[in-house]
Short mmCIF file of C-alpha atoms and ligand atoms in Angstrom, two decimals:
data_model
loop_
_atom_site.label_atom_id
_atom_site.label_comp_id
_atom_site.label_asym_id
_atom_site.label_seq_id
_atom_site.Cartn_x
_atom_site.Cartn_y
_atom_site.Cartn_z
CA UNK A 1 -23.79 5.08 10.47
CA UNK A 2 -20.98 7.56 11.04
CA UNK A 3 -17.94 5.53 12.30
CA UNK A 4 -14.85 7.56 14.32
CA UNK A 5 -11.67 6.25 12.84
CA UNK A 6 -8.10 6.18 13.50
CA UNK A 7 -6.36 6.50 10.35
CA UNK A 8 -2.54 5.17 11.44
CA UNK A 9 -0.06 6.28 8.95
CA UNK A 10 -2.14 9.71 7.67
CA UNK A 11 0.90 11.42 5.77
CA UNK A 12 1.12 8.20 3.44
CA UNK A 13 0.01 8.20 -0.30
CA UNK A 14 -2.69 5.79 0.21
CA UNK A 15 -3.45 6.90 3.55
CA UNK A 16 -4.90 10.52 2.25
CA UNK A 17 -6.76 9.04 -0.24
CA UNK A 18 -8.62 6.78 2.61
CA UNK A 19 -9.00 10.12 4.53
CA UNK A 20 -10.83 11.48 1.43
CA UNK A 21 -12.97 9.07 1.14
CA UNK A 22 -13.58 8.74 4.74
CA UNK A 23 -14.98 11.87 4.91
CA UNK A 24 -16.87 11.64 2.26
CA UNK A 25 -18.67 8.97 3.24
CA UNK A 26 -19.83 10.86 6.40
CA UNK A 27 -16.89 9.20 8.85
CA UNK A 28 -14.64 11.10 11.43
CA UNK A 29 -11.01 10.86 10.48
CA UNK A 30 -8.54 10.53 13.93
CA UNK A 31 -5.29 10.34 11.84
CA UNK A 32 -2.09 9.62 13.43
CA UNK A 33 1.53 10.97 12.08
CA UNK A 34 4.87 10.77 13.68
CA UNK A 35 4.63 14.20 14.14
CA UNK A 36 2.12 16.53 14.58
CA UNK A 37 3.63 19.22 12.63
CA UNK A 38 2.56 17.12 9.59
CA UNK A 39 -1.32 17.12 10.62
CA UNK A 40 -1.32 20.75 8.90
CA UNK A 41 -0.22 19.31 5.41
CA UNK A 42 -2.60 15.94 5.66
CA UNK A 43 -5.57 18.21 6.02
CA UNK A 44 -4.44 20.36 2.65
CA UNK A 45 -4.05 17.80 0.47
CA UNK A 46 -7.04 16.67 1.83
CA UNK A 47 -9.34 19.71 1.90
CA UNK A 48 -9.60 20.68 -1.91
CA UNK A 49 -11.12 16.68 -2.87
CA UNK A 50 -13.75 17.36 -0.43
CA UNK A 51 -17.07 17.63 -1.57
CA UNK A 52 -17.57 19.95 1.31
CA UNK A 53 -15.18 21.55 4.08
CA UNK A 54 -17.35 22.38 6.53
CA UNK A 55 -15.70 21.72 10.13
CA UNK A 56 -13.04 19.90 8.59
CA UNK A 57 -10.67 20.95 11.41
CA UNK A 58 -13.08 18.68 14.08
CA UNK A 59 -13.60 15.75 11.52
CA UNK A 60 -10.02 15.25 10.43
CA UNK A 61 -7.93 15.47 13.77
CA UNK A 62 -4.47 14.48 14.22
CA UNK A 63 -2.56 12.20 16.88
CA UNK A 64 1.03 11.61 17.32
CA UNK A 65 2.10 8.11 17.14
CA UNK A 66 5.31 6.07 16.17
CA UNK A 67 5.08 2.55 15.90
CA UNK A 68 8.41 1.72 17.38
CA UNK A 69 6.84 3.50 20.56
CA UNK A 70 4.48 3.03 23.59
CA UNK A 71 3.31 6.59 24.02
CA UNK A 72 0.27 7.42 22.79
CA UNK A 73 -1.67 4.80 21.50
CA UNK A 74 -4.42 4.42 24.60
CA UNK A 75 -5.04 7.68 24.31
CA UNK A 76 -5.31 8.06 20.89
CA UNK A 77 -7.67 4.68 20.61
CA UNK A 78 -10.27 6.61 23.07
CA UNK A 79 -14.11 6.82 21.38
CA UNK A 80 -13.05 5.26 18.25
CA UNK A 81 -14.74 3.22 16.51
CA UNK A 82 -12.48 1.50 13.84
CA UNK A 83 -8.97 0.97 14.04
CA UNK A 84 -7.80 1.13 10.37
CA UNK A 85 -3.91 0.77 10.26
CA UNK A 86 -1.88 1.71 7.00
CA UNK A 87 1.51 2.58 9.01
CA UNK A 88 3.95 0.53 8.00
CA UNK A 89 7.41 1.51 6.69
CA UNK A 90 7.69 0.89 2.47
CA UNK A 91 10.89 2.26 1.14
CA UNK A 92 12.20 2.12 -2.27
CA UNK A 93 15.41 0.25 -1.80
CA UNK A 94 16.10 -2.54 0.74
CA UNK A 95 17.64 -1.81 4.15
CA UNK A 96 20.88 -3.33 5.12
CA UNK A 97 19.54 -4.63 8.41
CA UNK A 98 16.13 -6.36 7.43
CA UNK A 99 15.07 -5.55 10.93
CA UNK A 100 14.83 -1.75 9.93
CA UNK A 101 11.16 -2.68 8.45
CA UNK A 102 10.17 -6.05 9.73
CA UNK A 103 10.02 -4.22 13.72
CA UNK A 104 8.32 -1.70 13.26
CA UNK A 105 5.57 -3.26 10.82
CA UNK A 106 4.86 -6.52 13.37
CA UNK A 107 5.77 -4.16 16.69
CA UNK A 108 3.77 -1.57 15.25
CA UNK A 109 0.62 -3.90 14.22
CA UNK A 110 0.74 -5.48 17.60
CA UNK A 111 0.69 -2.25 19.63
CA UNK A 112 -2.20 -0.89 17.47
CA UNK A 113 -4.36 -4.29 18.15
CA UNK A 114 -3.92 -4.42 21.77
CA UNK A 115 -4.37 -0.87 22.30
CA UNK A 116 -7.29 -1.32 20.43
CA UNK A 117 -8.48 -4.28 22.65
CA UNK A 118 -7.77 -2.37 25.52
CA UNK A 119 -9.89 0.63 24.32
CA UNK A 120 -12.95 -2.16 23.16
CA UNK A 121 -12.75 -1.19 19.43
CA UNK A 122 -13.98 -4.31 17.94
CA UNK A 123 -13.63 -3.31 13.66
CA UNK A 124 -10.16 -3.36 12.44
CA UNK A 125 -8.71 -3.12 8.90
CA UNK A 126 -5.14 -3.72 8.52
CA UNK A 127 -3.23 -2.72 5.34
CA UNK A 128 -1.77 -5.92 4.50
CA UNK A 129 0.00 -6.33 0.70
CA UNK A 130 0.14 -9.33 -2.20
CA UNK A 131 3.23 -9.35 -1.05
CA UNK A 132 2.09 -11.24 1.96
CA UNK A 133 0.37 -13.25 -0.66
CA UNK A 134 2.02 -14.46 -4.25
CA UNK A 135 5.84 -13.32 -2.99
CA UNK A 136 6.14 -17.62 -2.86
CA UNK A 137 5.79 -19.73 -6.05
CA UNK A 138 1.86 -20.92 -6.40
CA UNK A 139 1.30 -24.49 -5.38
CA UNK A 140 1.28 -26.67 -8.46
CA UNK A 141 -1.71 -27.16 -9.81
CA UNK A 142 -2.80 -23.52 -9.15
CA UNK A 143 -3.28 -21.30 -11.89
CA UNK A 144 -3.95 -17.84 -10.01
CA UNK A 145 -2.96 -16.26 -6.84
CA UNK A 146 -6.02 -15.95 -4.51
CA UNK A 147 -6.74 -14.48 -0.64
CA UNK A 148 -6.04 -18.24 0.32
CA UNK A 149 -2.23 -18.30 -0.47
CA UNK A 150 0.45 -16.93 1.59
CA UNK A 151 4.05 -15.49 0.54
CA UNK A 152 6.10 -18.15 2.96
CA UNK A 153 8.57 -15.36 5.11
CA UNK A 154 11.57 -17.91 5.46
CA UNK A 155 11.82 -18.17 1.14
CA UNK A 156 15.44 -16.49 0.54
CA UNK A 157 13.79 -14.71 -2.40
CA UNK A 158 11.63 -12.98 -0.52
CA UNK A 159 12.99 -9.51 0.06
CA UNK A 160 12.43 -7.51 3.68
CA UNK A 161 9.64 -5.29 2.32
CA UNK A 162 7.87 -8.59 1.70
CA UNK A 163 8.73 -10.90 4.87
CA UNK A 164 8.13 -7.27 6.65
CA UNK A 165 4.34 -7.20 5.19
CA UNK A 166 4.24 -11.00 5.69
CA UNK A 167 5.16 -11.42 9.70
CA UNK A 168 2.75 -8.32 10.38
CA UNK A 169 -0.39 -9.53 8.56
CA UNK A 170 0.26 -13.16 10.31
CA UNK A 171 0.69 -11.30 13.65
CA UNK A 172 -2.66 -9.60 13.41
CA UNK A 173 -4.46 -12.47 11.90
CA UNK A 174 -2.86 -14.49 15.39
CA UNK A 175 -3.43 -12.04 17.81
CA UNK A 176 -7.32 -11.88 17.02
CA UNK A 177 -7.88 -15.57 17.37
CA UNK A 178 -5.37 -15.95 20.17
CA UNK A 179 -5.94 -12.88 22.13
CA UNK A 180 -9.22 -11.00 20.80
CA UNK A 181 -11.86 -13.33 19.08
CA UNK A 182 -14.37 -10.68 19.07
CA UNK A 183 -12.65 -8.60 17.17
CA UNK A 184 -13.58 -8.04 13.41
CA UNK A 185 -10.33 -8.04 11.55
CA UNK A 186 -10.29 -7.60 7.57
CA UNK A 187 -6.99 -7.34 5.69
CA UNK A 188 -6.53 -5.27 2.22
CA UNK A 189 -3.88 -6.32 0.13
CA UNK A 190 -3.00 -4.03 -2.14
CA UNK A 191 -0.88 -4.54 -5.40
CA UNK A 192 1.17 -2.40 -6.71
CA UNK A 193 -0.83 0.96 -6.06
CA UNK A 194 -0.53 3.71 -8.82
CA UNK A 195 -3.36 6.81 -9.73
CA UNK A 196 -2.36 10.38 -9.09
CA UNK A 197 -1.45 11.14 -5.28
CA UNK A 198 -3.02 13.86 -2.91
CA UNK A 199 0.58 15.86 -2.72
CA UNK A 200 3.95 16.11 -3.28
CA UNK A 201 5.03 13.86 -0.78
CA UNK A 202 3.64 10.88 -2.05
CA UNK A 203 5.37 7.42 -1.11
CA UNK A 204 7.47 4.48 -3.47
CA UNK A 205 5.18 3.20 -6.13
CA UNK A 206 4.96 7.04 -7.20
CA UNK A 207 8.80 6.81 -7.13
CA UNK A 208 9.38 4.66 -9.51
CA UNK A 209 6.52 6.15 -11.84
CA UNK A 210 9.15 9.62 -11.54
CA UNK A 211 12.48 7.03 -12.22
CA UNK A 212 10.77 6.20 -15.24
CA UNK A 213 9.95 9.67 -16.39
CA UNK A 214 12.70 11.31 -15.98
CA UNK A 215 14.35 8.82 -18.89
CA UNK A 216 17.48 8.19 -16.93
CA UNK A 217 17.40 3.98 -17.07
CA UNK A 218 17.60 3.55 -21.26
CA UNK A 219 16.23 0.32 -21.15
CA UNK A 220 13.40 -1.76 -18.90
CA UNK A 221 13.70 -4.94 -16.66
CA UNK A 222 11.55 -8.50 -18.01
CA UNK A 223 9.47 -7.83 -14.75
CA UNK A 224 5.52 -6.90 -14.11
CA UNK A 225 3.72 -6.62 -10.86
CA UNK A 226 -0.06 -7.01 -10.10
CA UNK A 227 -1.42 -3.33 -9.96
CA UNK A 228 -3.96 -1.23 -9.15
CA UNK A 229 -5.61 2.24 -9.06
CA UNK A 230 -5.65 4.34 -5.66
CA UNK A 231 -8.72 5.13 -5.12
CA UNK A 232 -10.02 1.56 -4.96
CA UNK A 233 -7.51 0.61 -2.47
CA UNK A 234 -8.90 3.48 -0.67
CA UNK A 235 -12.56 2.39 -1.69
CA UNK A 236 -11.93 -1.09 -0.53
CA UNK A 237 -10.90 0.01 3.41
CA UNK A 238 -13.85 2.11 3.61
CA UNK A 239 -16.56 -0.27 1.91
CA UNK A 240 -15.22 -3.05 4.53
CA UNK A 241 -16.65 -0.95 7.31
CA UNK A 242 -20.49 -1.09 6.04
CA UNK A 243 -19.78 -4.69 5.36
CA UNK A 244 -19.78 -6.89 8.53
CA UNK A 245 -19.68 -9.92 6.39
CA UNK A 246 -16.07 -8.77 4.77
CA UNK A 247 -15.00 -9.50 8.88
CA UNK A 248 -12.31 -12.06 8.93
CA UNK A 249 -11.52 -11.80 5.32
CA UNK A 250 -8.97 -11.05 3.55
CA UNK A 251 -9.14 -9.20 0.58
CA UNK A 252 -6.79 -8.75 -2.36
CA UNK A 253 -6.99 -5.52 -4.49
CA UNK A 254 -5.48 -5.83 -7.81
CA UNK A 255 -6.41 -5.01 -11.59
CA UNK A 256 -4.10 -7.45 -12.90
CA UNK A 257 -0.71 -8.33 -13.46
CA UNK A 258 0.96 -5.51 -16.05
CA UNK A 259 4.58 -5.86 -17.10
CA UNK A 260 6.61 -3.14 -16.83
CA UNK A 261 6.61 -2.02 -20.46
CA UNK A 262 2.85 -2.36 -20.54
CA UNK A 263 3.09 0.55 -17.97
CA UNK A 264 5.94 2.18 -19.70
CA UNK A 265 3.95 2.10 -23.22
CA UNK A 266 0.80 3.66 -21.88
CA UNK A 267 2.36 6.40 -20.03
CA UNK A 268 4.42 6.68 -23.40
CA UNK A 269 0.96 6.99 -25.37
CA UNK A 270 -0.17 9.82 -23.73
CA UNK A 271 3.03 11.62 -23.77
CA UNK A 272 4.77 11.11 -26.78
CA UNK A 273 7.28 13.43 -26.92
CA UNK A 274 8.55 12.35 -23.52
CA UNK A 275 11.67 10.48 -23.23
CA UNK A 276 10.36 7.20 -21.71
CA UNK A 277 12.03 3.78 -22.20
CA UNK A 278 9.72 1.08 -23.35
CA UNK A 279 12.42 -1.38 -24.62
CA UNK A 280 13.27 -4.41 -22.34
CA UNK A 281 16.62 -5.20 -21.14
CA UNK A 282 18.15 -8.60 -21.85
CA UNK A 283 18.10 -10.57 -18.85
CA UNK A 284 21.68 -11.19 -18.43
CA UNK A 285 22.52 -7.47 -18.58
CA UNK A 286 20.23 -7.52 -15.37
CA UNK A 287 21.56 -10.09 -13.61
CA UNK A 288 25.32 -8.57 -14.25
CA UNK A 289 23.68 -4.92 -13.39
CA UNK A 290 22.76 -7.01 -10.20
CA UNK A 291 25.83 -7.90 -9.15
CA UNK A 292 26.91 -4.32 -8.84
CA UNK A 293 23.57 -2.60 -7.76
CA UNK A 294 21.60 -4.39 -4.51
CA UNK A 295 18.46 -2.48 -5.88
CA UNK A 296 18.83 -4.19 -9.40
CA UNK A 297 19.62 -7.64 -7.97
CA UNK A 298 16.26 -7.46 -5.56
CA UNK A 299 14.09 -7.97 -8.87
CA UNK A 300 16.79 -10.38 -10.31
CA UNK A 301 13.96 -13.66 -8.93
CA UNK A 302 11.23 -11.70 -10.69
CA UNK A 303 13.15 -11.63 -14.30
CA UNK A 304 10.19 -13.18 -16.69
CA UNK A 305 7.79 -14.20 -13.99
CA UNK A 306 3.91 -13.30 -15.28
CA UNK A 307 1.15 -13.70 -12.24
CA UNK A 308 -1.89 -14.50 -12.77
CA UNK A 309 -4.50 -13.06 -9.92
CA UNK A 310 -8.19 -13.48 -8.94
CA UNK A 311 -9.37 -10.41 -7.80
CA UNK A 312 -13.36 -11.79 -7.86
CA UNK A 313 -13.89 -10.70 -3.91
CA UNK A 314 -12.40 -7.61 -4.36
CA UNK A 315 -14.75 -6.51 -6.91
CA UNK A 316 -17.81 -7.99 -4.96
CA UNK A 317 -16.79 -6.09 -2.20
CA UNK A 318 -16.51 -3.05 -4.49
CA UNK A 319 -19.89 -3.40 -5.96
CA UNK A 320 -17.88 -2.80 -9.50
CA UNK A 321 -15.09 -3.69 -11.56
CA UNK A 322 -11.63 -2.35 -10.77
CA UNK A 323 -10.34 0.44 -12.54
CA UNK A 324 -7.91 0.16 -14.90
CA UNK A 325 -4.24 0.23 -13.45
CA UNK A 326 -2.41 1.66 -16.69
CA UNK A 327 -4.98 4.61 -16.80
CA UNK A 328 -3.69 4.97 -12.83
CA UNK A 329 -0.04 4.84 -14.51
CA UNK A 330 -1.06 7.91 -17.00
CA UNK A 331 -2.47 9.82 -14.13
CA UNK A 332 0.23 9.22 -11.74
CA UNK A 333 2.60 10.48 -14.33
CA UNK A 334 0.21 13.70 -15.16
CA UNK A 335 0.56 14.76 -11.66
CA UNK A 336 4.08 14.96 -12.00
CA UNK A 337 4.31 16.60 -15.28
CA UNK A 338 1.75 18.87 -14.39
CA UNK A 339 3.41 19.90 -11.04
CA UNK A 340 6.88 19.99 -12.62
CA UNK A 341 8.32 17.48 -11.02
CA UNK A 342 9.82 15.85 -13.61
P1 LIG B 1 3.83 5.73 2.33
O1 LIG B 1 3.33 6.91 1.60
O2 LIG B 1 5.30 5.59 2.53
O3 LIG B 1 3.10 5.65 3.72
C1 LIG B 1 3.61 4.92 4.81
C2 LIG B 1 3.06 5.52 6.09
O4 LIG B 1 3.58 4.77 7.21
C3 LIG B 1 3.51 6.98 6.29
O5 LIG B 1 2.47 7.70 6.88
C4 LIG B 1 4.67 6.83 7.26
O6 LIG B 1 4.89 7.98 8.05
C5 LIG B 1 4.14 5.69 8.12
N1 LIG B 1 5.24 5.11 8.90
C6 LIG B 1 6.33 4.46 8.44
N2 LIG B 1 7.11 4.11 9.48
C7 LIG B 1 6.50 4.57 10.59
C8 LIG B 1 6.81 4.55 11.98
N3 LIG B 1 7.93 3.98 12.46
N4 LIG B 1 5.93 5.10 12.85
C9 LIG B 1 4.80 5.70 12.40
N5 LIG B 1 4.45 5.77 11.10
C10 LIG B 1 5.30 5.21 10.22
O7 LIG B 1 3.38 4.40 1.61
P2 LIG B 1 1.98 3.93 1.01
O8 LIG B 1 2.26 3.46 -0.35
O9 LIG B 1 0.91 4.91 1.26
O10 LIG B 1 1.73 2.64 1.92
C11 LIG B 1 0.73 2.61 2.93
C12 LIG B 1 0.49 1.16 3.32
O11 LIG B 1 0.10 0.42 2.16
C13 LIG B 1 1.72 0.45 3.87
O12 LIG B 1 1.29 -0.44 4.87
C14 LIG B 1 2.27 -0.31 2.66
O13 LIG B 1 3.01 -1.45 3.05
C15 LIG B 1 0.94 -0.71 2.00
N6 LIG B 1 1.04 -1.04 0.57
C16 LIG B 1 1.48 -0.10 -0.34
C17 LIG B 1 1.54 -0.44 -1.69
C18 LIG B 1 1.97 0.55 -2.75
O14 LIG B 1 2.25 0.12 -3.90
N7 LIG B 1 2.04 1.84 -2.47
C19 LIG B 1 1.15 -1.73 -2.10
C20 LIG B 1 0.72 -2.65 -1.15
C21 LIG B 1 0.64 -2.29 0.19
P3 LIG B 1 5.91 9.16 7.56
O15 LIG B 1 5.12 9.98 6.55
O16 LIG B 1 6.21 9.90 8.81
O17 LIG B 1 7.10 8.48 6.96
#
């Protein structure tokens, strides 16, 4: 049935690609955006991956919201349906004050939970992140990271992007047994999320996809993240919705773990003649480079980890297998060459 939902977070990377899929499905699309100047360029990077555009202006509406703010969120939480909340600040490097993220990703989760208890809406789906999951060693024993372990926010390794992710998806989780039991809360936690985005302002993981392609670091860090394709992030919020049984779950979408250079060699493959560095940096170098550079010295505990992940309930909530995260790589890199940008 044809769900009204409040996309939080619309202007983001992932957040368009929900949008598309959204509306594809048959849903309404309320999305919210700091400010509503922005709603214009949502809808047209939207509009040309829809199978049809009909009365796209009253399916995909636009609400101003900021999640370091009161205003607006009753208002925008009338007749909807599902709450599905992707805001969340994720910058490339790490903020000085930790605060900077961590506030407005728990304030920001909590205002769009009880606003959405306030309104009734009883289906939410919160976008959560493995780092809220494998940013703390697995317990020994363990061989894989599954939707049952939890990144631990006082480790010291654990940078503010992840404590940020981790404090907000543990506030949600606690507010709906504390505070709303009857509401239907499912988590998606993305890895690393590559595939080709809707426009040109597309968010961090694209980032660093560009640092690599424009050739200016001449070697590669020992690191790898768990990673996966776009549009089954995307896939995963909007299957949750026709699943009840997904309600209280969380869910972890990831292809596998890829090491840098894996990435590095298959966006080299498919352009050859590209300046692209695929060799890997001792890890000394990167642990001097560290002391000098705060962005360097944030992978500096990741230096020759390898995860392992089980990504079983993803794909039974998918109905498939996940696509293939270096093939997301290649395509995140042929939007960029194709649009210049690099
Ligand atoms: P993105 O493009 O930077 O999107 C972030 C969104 O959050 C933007 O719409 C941004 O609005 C909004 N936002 C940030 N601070 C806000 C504030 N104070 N008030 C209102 N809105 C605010 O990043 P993304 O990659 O699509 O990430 C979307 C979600 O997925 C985030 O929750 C992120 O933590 C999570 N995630 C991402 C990845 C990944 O690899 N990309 C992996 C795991 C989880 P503006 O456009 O106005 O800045």
């Amino acid at each position: 049935m044809p769900q009204t939902v409040l996309l939080t977070g619309a202007s983001g990377y992932i957040a368009k690609h929900i949008a598309v899929q959204l509306l594809e499905a048959g849903h309404l699309v309320r999305g919210t955006v700091r400010n509503l100047s922005r709603g214009a360029e949502v809808a047209d990077a939207v509009r040309p991956h829809l199978s049809d555009t009909t009365d796209l202006d009253s399916r995909l509406t636009f609400v101003a919201l900021d999640l370091n703010e009161d205003d607006g969120w009753d208002d925008a939480m009338a007749d909807i349906d599902v709450l599905m909340h992707t805001a969340s600040p994720f910058p490339l490097a790490q903020p000085k004050d930790e605060d900077d993220l961590i506030r407005p990703a728990v304030d920001g989760a909590l205002r769009a939970l009880r606003a959405a208890k306030t309104a009734g809406v009883k289906r939410v789906v919160l976008t959560s992140s493995t780092v809220a999951i494998s940013g703390s060693q697995l317990p020994s024993g363990d061989t894989s990271f599954d939707e049952t372990n939890w990144t631990d926010p006082t480790d010291r390794e654990v940078n503010a992007y992840g404590r940020s992710k981790t404090l907000a998806e543990q506030a949600a989780w606690a507010f709906v047994r504390d505070e709303a039991p009857d509401m239907a809360l499912t988590t998606i936690n993305p890895a690393f999320v590559l595939g080709a985005p809707l426009d040109q302002n597309f968010g961090t993981s694209i980032r660093v996809i560009e640092r690599l392609l424009k050739g200016k670091d001449p070697m590669l860090p020992d690191v790898g993240f768990g990673t996966v394709d776009v549009q089954d992030v995307a896939a995963l919020h909007v299957r949750v919705i026709e699943k009840p049984e997904t309600s209280g779950q969380r869910i972890m979408a990831v292809d596998g773990f890829y090491a840098f250079a894996d990435i590095a060699h298959a966006i080299k493959s498919a352009y050859p003649n590209r300046k692209i560095p695929t060799r890997i940096a001792p890890n000394f170098l990167i642990r001097v480079l560290g002391l000098f550079d705060p962005d360097i010295k944030a992978i500096i505990p990741n230096l020759g980890r390898v995860d392992k992940y089980d990504n079983a309930r993803a794909i039974a909530t998918l109905g498939h297998g996940m696509r293939q995260a270096p093939k997301a790589a290649v395509s995140s890199a042929a939007y960029l060459i194709d649009n210049k940008l690099v």
